[in-house]
Amino acid sequence: MSSSTSSAPTRALKIGIIGFGPFAQFLVQTMSKQGHSIRATSRSDCSEQCAHLGVTFIRDMDEFLQSDNEVILLCTSIVSLSEVIKSMPLHYLKHPTLFAEVLSVKEYPRHVLLKALPPEIDLLCTHPMFGPESGKDGWKGLTFMYEKVRIRNEDICSRFLHIFASEGCKMLEMTCEEHDKLAARSQFLTHTIGRVLAEMQIEPTPIDTKGFQQLVHVKETTAKHSFDLFSGLFVHNRFARQQLKNLEIAFANIKQKLLLQERMNDKMDLSLSKY
Ligand SMILES: NC(=O)c1ccc[n+]([C@@H]2O[C@H](COP(=O)([O-])OP(=O)(O)OC[C@H]3O[C@@H](n4cnc5c(N)ncnc54)[C@H](OP(=O)(O)O)[C@@H]3O)[C@@H](O)[C@H]2O)c1
């Protein structure tokens, strides 16, 4: 694992985005502010959102891939990845093109894209560890993870990374495997706890402690993400299943400790009542 800040040149990039959902719309605001030229395609008609953000919307995938993109940035849901890739006529990609993606799991897109992309296309796997909520006041100090999976054109790659480095992101280079191990223990756990709290319908009370306010915050922020995103964190991260088991075991252990304590207290009460 290594961290770095890029001092790459700032010439604007031509970036084509696939999947214009909440996260792409969030990223585009900063990319546009930096002067990059952006076009997008998506399953749904996103022409209105695109017009609002100064992005050219190209409905037709063939036309989109044939347009002049230096970077293709994949921002679709994790669970739709293989369907999206299958539907793309990848032979239209022009060389040099950097293919980058921001999926919240990393080994899975790395594997699928290495198999699907023509060998002359560069591949950068990334995960910005923030989103519309945590990054709403800027990206300074927020972590940006990446693995340069297959990079020959260092110039385009470093200009792309510079988008995040120049906003003050903490740039962390690590393998996709390392990412998935850590993310299962951190991000997946957070989303799971948040979903459990939502199932319990926890709500603020007039006597909230700071700790409870934080729990409500976790519930509310995880609920803003789609179920597709949450299920993708589980289905396509091979380390997540173990974390779910650990959570179940930990819950059972805590419950057992409490019930044991309750039994001991009952016994004590019983023996005291004899006097
Ligand atoms: N939200 C975050 O904070 C965050 C942070 C870091 C990384 N990410 C990653 O960024 C990506 C996008 O996340 P998101 O928050 O925008 O929500 P998401 O629910 O994970 O993905 C929504 C996007 O996926 C597309 N999509 C869904 N099913 C599809 C299908 N069957 N075929 C084609 N496209 C499909 C949607 O297209 P349409 O809108 O056109 O239907 C939309 O662009 C995900 O991979 C996520 O893991 C998200």
JSON list of C-alpha atoms in Angstrom, two decimals, residues 114-272:
[
{"chain": "A", "resi": 114, "resn": "LEU", "atom": "CA", "xyz": [-9.36, -7.70, -17.74]},
{"chain": "A", "resi": 115, "resn": "LYS", "atom": "CA", "xyz": [-11.25, -10.49, -19.48]},
{"chain": "A", "resi": 116, "resn": "ALA", "atom": "CA", "xyz": [-13.49, -8.24, -21.58]},
{"chain": "A", "resi": 117, "resn": "LEU", "atom": "CA", "xyz": [-11.36, -5.26, -22.61]},
{"chain": "A", "resi": 118, "resn": "PRO", "atom": "CA", "xyz": [-9.18, -5.36, -25.71]},
{"chain": "A", "resi": 119, "resn": "PRO", "atom": "CA", "xyz": [-5.54, -5.74, -24.54]},
{"chain": "A", "resi": 120, "resn": "GLU", "atom": "CA", "xyz": [-4.53, -2.31, -25.90]},
{"chain": "A", "resi": 121, "resn": "ILE", "atom": "CA", "xyz": [-6.97, -0.53, -23.57]},
{"chain": "A", "resi": 122, "resn": "ASP", "atom": "CA", "xyz": [-5.52, 0.62, -20.23]},
{"chain": "A", "resi": 123, "resn": "LEU", "atom": "CA", "xyz": [-7.34, -0.26, -17.02]},
{"chain": "A", "resi": 124, "resn": "LEU", "atom": "CA", "xyz": [-7.48, 1.68, -13.74]},
{"chain": "A", "resi": 125, "resn": "CYS", "atom": "CA", "xyz": [-9.56, 0.31, -10.86]},
{"chain": "A", "resi": 126, "resn": "THR", "atom": "CA", "xyz": [-10.53, 2.90, -8.28]},
{"chain": "A", "resi": 127, "resn": "HIS", "atom": "CA", "xyz": [-12.77, 3.45, -5.30]},
{"chain": "A", "resi": 128, "resn": "PRO", "atom": "CA", "xyz": [-13.41, 6.94, -4.03]},
{"chain": "A", "resi": 129, "resn": "MET", "atom": "CA", "xyz": [-14.19, 6.20, -0.36]},
{"chain": "A", "resi": 130, "resn": "PHE", "atom": "CA", "xyz": [-16.80, 8.95, -0.19]},
{"chain": "A", "resi": 131, "resn": "GLY", "atom": "CA", "xyz": [-20.04, 9.99, -1.81]},
{"chain": "A", "resi": 132, "resn": "PRO", "atom": "CA", "xyz": [-22.61, 12.76, -2.17]},
{"chain": "A", "resi": 133, "resn": "GLU", "atom": "CA", "xyz": [-23.13, 12.94, 1.61]},
{"chain": "A", "resi": 134, "resn": "SER", "atom": "CA", "xyz": [-19.57, 12.72, 2.97]},
{"chain": "A", "resi": 135, "resn": "GLY", "atom": "CA", "xyz": [-18.13, 14.72, 0.06]},
{"chain": "A", "resi": 136, "resn": "LYS", "atom": "CA", "xyz": [-20.73, 17.47, -0.08]},
{"chain": "A", "resi": 137, "resn": "ASP", "atom": "CA", "xyz": [-18.38, 20.07, 1.41]},
{"chain": "A", "resi": 138, "resn": "GLY", "atom": "CA", "xyz": [-15.38, 19.12, -0.74]},
{"chain": "A", "resi": 139, "resn": "TRP", "atom": "CA", "xyz": [-13.04, 16.14, -1.08]},
{"chain": "A", "resi": 140, "resn": "LYS", "atom": "CA", "xyz": [-10.13, 17.39, 1.05]},
{"chain": "A", "resi": 141, "resn": "GLY", "atom": "CA", "xyz": [-8.76, 14.59, 3.24]},
{"chain": "A", "resi": 142, "resn": "LEU", "atom": "CA", "xyz": [-11.13, 11.96, 1.82]},
{"chain": "A", "resi": 143, "resn": "THR", "atom": "CA", "xyz": [-9.54, 8.71, 0.67]},
{"chain": "A", "resi": 144, "resn": "PHE", "atom": "CA", "xyz": [-9.22, 7.73, -2.97]},
{"chain": "A", "resi": 145, "resn": "MET", "atom": "CA", "xyz": [-8.08, 4.12, -3.47]},
{"chain": "A", "resi": 146, "resn": "TYR", "atom": "CA", "xyz": [-6.72, 2.91, -6.81]},
{"chain": "A", "resi": 147, "resn": "GLU", "atom": "CA", "xyz": [-4.83, 0.09, -8.51]},
{"chain": "A", "resi": 148, "resn": "LYS", "atom": "CA", "xyz": [-3.07, 0.69, -11.82]},
{"chain": "A", "resi": 149, "resn": "VAL", "atom": "CA", "xyz": [-4.03, -2.66, -13.29]},
{"chain": "A", "resi": 150, "resn": "ARG", "atom": "CA", "xyz": [-2.71, -2.13, -16.83]},
{"chain": "A", "resi": 151, "resn": "ILE", "atom": "CA", "xyz": [-1.32, 1.29, -17.59]},
{"chain": "A", "resi": 152, "resn": "ARG", "atom": "CA", "xyz": [0.87, 2.12, -20.55]},
{"chain": "A", "resi": 153, "resn": "ASN", "atom": "CA", "xyz": [-0.23, 5.69, -21.09]},
{"chain": "A", "resi": 154, "resn": "GLU", "atom": "CA", "xyz": [0.95, 7.19, -17.80]},
{"chain": "A", "resi": 155, "resn": "ASP", "atom": "CA", "xyz": [0.04, 10.70, -18.95]},
{"chain": "A", "resi": 156, "resn": "ILE", "atom": "CA", "xyz": [-3.70, 10.08, -19.25]},
{"chain": "A", "resi": 157, "resn": "CYS", "atom": "CA", "xyz": [-3.73, 8.01, -16.07]},
{"chain": "A", "resi": 158, "resn": "SER", "atom": "CA", "xyz": [-1.95, 10.64, -13.98]},
{"chain": "A", "resi": 159, "resn": "ARG", "atom": "CA", "xyz": [-4.17, 13.39, -15.38]},
{"chain": "A", "resi": 160, "resn": "PHE", "atom": "CA", "xyz": [-7.20, 11.35, -14.35]},
{"chain": "A", "resi": 161, "resn": "LEU", "atom": "CA", "xyz": [-5.80, 10.73, -10.84]},
{"chain": "A", "resi": 162, "resn": "HIS", "atom": "CA", "xyz": [-5.00, 14.42, -10.61]},
{"chain": "A", "resi": 163, "resn": "ILE", "atom": "CA", "xyz": [-8.74, 15.17, -10.63]},
{"chain": "A", "resi": 164, "resn": "PHE", "atom": "CA", "xyz": [-8.89, 13.69, -7.12]},
{"chain": "A", "resi": 165, "resn": "ALA", "atom": "CA", "xyz": [-5.38, 14.56, -5.88]},
{"chain": "A", "resi": 166, "resn": "SER", "atom": "CA", "xyz": [-5.85, 18.23, -6.77]},
{"chain": "A", "resi": 167, "resn": "GLU", "atom": "CA", "xyz": [-9.02, 18.36, -4.63]},
{"chain": "A", "resi": 168, "resn": "GLY", "atom": "CA", "xyz": [-6.94, 17.21, -1.64]},
{"chain": "A", "resi": 169, "resn": "CYS", "atom": "CA", "xyz": [-7.97, 13.54, -1.60]},
{"chain": "A", "resi": 170, "resn": "LYS", "atom": "CA", "xyz": [-5.73, 11.14, 0.28]},
{"chain": "A", "resi": 171, "resn": "MET", "atom": "CA", "xyz": [-4.47, 9.02, -2.63]},
{"chain": "A", "resi": 172, "resn": "LEU", "atom": "CA", "xyz": [-3.95, 5.36, -1.64]},
{"chain": "A", "resi": 173, "resn": "GLU", "atom": "CA", "xyz": [-2.50, 2.87, -4.10]},
{"chain": "A", "resi": 174, "resn": "MET", "atom": "CA", "xyz": [-3.29, -0.72, -3.09]},
{"chain": "A", "resi": 175, "resn": "THR", "atom": "CA", "xyz": [-4.32, -3.97, -4.71]},
{"chain": "A", "resi": 176, "resn": "CYS", "atom": "CA", "xyz": [-7.97, -4.71, -5.36]},
{"chain": "A", "resi": 177, "resn": "GLU", "atom": "CA", "xyz": [-7.68, -7.77, -3.11]},
{"chain": "A", "resi": 178, "resn": "GLU", "atom": "CA", "xyz": [-6.34, -5.68, -0.24]},
{"chain": "A", "resi": 179, "resn": "HIS", "atom": "CA", "xyz": [-9.17, -3.19, -0.78]},
{"chain": "A", "resi": 180, "resn": "ASP", "atom": "CA", "xyz": [-11.86, -5.87, -0.65]},
{"chain": "A", "resi": 181, "resn": "LYS", "atom": "CA", "xyz": [-10.47, -7.39, 2.56]},
{"chain": "A", "resi": 182, "resn": "LEU", "atom": "CA", "xyz": [-10.49, -3.99, 4.28]},
{"chain": "A", "resi": 183, "resn": "ALA", "atom": "CA", "xyz": [-13.81, -2.83, 2.80]},
{"chain": "A", "resi": 184, "resn": "ALA", "atom": "CA", "xyz": [-15.60, -5.99, 3.99]},
{"chain": "A", "resi": 185, "resn": "ARG", "atom": "CA", "xyz": [-14.50, -5.14, 7.54]},
{"chain": "A", "resi": 186, "resn": "SER", "atom": "CA", "xyz": [-15.36, -1.46, 7.29]},
{"chain": "A", "resi": 187, "resn": "GLN", "atom": "CA", "xyz": [-17.78, -0.32, 4.57]},
{"chain": "A", "resi": 188, "resn": "PHE", "atom": "CA", "xyz": [-19.82, -3.53, 4.29]},
{"chain": "A", "resi": 189, "resn": "LEU", "atom": "CA", "xyz": [-20.11, -3.72, 8.08]},
{"chain": "A", "resi": 190, "resn": "THR", "atom": "CA", "xyz": [-21.28, -0.08, 8.26]},
{"chain": "A", "resi": 191, "resn": "HIS", "atom": "CA", "xyz": [-23.93, -0.63, 5.57]},
{"chain": "A", "resi": 192, "resn": "THR", "atom": "CA", "xyz": [-25.10, -3.87, 7.23]},
{"chain": "A", "resi": 193, "resn": "ILE", "atom": "CA", "xyz": [-25.45, -2.25, 10.65]},
{"chain": "A", "resi": 194, "resn": "GLY", "atom": "CA", "xyz": [-27.21, 0.71, 9.01]},
{"chain": "A", "resi": 195, "resn": "ARG", "atom": "CA", "xyz": [-29.69, -1.63, 7.28]},
{"chain": "A", "resi": 196, "resn": "VAL", "atom": "CA", "xyz": [-30.30, -3.54, 10.54]},
{"chain": "A", "resi": 197, "resn": "LEU", "atom": "CA", "xyz": [-31.03, -0.26, 12.33]},
{"chain": "A", "resi": 198, "resn": "ALA", "atom": "CA", "xyz": [-33.41, 0.70, 9.52]},
{"chain": "A", "resi": 199, "resn": "GLU", "atom": "CA", "xyz": [-35.21, -2.66, 9.86]},
{"chain": "A", "resi": 200, "resn": "MET", "atom": "CA", "xyz": [-35.61, -1.81, 13.56]},
{"chain": "A", "resi": 201, "resn": "GLN", "atom": "CA", "xyz": [-37.03, 1.57, 12.54]},
{"chain": "A", "resi": 202, "resn": "ILE", "atom": "CA", "xyz": [-34.89, 3.46, 15.03]},
{"chain": "A", "resi": 203, "resn": "GLU", "atom": "CA", "xyz": [-35.83, 7.14, 15.32]},
{"chain": "A", "resi": 204, "resn": "PRO", "atom": "CA", "xyz": [-34.47, 10.08, 17.32]},
{"chain": "A", "resi": 205, "resn": "THR", "atom": "CA", "xyz": [-35.94, 10.40, 20.85]},
{"chain": "A", "resi": 206, "resn": "PRO", "atom": "CA", "xyz": [-36.08, 13.43, 23.19]},
{"chain": "A", "resi": 207, "resn": "ILE", "atom": "CA", "xyz": [-33.33, 11.87, 25.34]},
{"chain": "A", "resi": 208, "resn": "ASP", "atom": "CA", "xyz": [-30.80, 10.87, 22.65]},
{"chain": "A", "resi": 209, "resn": "THR", "atom": "CA", "xyz": [-27.21, 10.33, 23.71]},
{"chain": "A", "resi": 210, "resn": "LYS", "atom": "CA", "xyz": [-24.44, 11.34, 21.29]},
{"chain": "A", "resi": 211, "resn": "GLY", "atom": "CA", "xyz": [-23.85, 7.64, 20.62]},
{"chain": "A", "resi": 212, "resn": "PHE", "atom": "CA", "xyz": [-27.46, 7.10, 19.61]},
{"chain": "A", "resi": 213, "resn": "GLN", "atom": "CA", "xyz": [-27.40, 10.20, 17.39]},
{"chain": "A", "resi": 214, "resn": "GLN", "atom": "CA", "xyz": [-24.44, 8.61, 15.60]},
{"chain": "A", "resi": 215, "resn": "LEU", "atom": "CA", "xyz": [-26.43, 5.39, 15.12]},
{"chain": "A", "resi": 216, "resn": "VAL", "atom": "CA", "xyz": [-29.33, 7.37, 13.62]},
{"chain": "A", "resi": 217, "resn": "HIS", "atom": "CA", "xyz": [-26.83, 9.07, 11.32]},
{"chain": "A", "resi": 218, "resn": "VAL", "atom": "CA", "xyz": [-25.46, 5.68, 10.16]},
{"chain": "A", "resi": 219, "resn": "LYS", "atom": "CA", "xyz": [-29.01, 4.47, 9.51]},
{"chain": "A", "resi": 220, "resn": "GLU", "atom": "CA", "xyz": [-29.90, 7.60, 7.53]},
{"chain": "A", "resi": 221, "resn": "THR", "atom": "CA", "xyz": [-26.76, 7.71, 5.38]},
{"chain": "A", "resi": 222, "resn": "THR", "atom": "CA", "xyz": [-26.82, 4.02, 4.47]},
{"chain": "A", "resi": 223, "resn": "ALA", "atom": "CA", "xyz": [-30.52, 4.29, 3.56]},
{"chain": "A", "resi": 224, "resn": "LYS", "atom": "CA", "xyz": [-29.60, 6.91, 0.94]},
{"chain": "A", "resi": 225, "resn": "HIS", "atom": "CA", "xyz": [-27.70, 4.26, -1.04]},
{"chain": "A", "resi": 226, "resn": "SER", "atom": "CA", "xyz": [-29.56, 1.91, -3.37]},
{"chain": "A", "resi": 227, "resn": "PHE", "atom": "CA", "xyz": [-30.16, -1.71, -2.37]},
{"chain": "A", "resi": 228, "resn": "ASP", "atom": "CA", "xyz": [-28.24, -2.61, -5.56]},
{"chain": "A", "resi": 229, "resn": "LEU", "atom": "CA", "xyz": [-25.18, -0.97, -4.07]},
{"chain": "A", "resi": 230, "resn": "PHE", "atom": "CA", "xyz": [-25.56, -2.73, -0.71]},
{"chain": "A", "resi": 231, "resn": "SER", "atom": "CA", "xyz": [-26.21, -6.15, -2.22]},
{"chain": "A", "resi": 232, "resn": "GLY", "atom": "CA", "xyz": [-23.23, -5.66, -4.56]},
{"chain": "A", "resi": 233, "resn": "LEU", "atom": "CA", "xyz": [-20.97, -5.12, -1.53]},
{"chain": "A", "resi": 234, "resn": "PHE", "atom": "CA", "xyz": [-21.98, -8.60, -0.36]},
{"chain": "A", "resi": 235, "resn": "VAL", "atom": "CA", "xyz": [-22.44, -10.62, -3.53]},
{"chain": "A", "resi": 236, "resn": "HIS", "atom": "CA", "xyz": [-19.26, -9.45, -5.25]},
{"chain": "A", "resi": 237, "resn": "ASN", "atom": "CA", "xyz": [-16.83, -9.19, -2.35]},
{"chain": "A", "resi": 238, "resn": "ARG", "atom": "CA", "xyz": [-15.63, -12.68, -1.41]},
{"chain": "A", "resi": 239, "resn": "PHE", "atom": "CA", "xyz": [-14.62, -11.43, 2.06]},
{"chain": "A", "resi": 240, "resn": "ALA", "atom": "CA", "xyz": [-18.07, -10.08, 2.99]},
{"chain": "A", "resi": 241, "resn": "ARG", "atom": "CA", "xyz": [-19.68, -13.44, 3.83]},
{"chain": "A", "resi": 242, "resn": "GLN", "atom": "CA", "xyz": [-17.16, -14.02, 6.64]},
{"chain": "A", "resi": 243, "resn": "GLN", "atom": "CA", "xyz": [-17.93, -10.58, 8.06]},
{"chain": "A", "resi": 244, "resn": "LEU", "atom": "CA", "xyz": [-21.64, -11.39, 8.11]},
{"chain": "A", "resi": 245, "resn": "LYS", "atom": "CA", "xyz": [-20.81, -14.61, 9.98]},
{"chain": "A", "resi": 246, "resn": "ASN", "atom": "CA", "xyz": [-18.57, -12.67, 12.42]},
{"chain": "A", "resi": 247, "resn": "LEU", "atom": "CA", "xyz": [-21.44, -10.27, 13.06]},
{"chain": "A", "resi": 248, "resn": "GLU", "atom": "CA", "xyz": [-23.84, -13.15, 13.76]},
{"chain": "A", "resi": 249, "resn": "ILE", "atom": "CA", "xyz": [-21.33, -14.83, 16.08]},
{"chain": "A", "resi": 250, "resn": "ALA", "atom": "CA", "xyz": [-20.59, -11.57, 17.90]},
{"chain": "A", "resi": 251, "resn": "PHE", "atom": "CA", "xyz": [-24.32, -10.89, 18.35]},
{"chain": "A", "resi": 252, "resn": "ALA", "atom": "CA", "xyz": [-24.91, -14.42, 19.68]},
{"chain": "A", "resi": 253, "resn": "ASN", "atom": "CA", "xyz": [-21.93, -14.08, 22.11]},
{"chain": "A", "resi": 254, "resn": "ILE", "atom": "CA", "xyz": [-23.16, -10.75, 23.46]},
{"chain": "A", "resi": 255, "resn": "LYS", "atom": "CA", "xyz": [-26.68, -12.13, 23.86]},
{"chain": "A", "resi": 256, "resn": "GLN", "atom": "CA", "xyz": [-25.34, -15.19, 25.69]},
{"chain": "A", "resi": 257, "resn": "LYS", "atom": "CA", "xyz": [-23.31, -13.00, 28.08]},
{"chain": "A", "resi": 258, "resn": "LEU", "atom": "CA", "xyz": [-26.39, -10.91, 28.88]},
{"chain": "A", "resi": 259, "resn": "LEU", "atom": "CA", "xyz": [-28.64, -13.94, 29.44]},
{"chain": "A", "resi": 260, "resn": "LEU", "atom": "CA", "xyz": [-25.98, -15.53, 31.66]},
{"chain": "A", "resi": 261, "resn": "GLN", "atom": "CA", "xyz": [-25.77, -12.35, 33.71]},
{"chain": "A", "resi": 262, "resn": "GLU", "atom": "CA", "xyz": [-29.56, -12.26, 33.97]},
{"chain": "A", "resi": 263, "resn": "ARG", "atom": "CA", "xyz": [-29.61, -15.86, 35.27]},
{"chain": "A", "resi": 264, "resn": "MET", "atom": "CA", "xyz": [-26.89, -15.07, 37.84]},
{"chain": "A", "resi": 265, "resn": "ASN", "atom": "CA", "xyz": [-28.85, -12.05, 39.05]},
{"chain": "A", "resi": 266, "resn": "ASP", "atom": "CA", "xyz": [-32.05, -14.11, 39.32]},
{"chain": "A", "resi": 267, "resn": "LYS", "atom": "CA", "xyz": [-30.18, -16.71, 41.44]},
{"chain": "A", "resi": 268, "resn": "MET", "atom": "CA", "xyz": [-28.79, -13.98, 43.69]},
{"chain": "A", "resi": 269, "resn": "ASP", "atom": "CA", "xyz": [-32.26, -12.42, 44.11]},
{"chain": "A", "resi": 270, "resn": "LEU", "atom": "CA", "xyz": [-33.66, -15.84, 44.98]},
{"chain": "A", "resi": 271, "resn": "SER", "atom": "CA", "xyz": [-31.01, -16.58, 47.62]},
{"chain": "A", "resi": 272, "resn": "LEU", "atom": "CA", "xyz": [-31.43, -13.09, 49.14]}
]
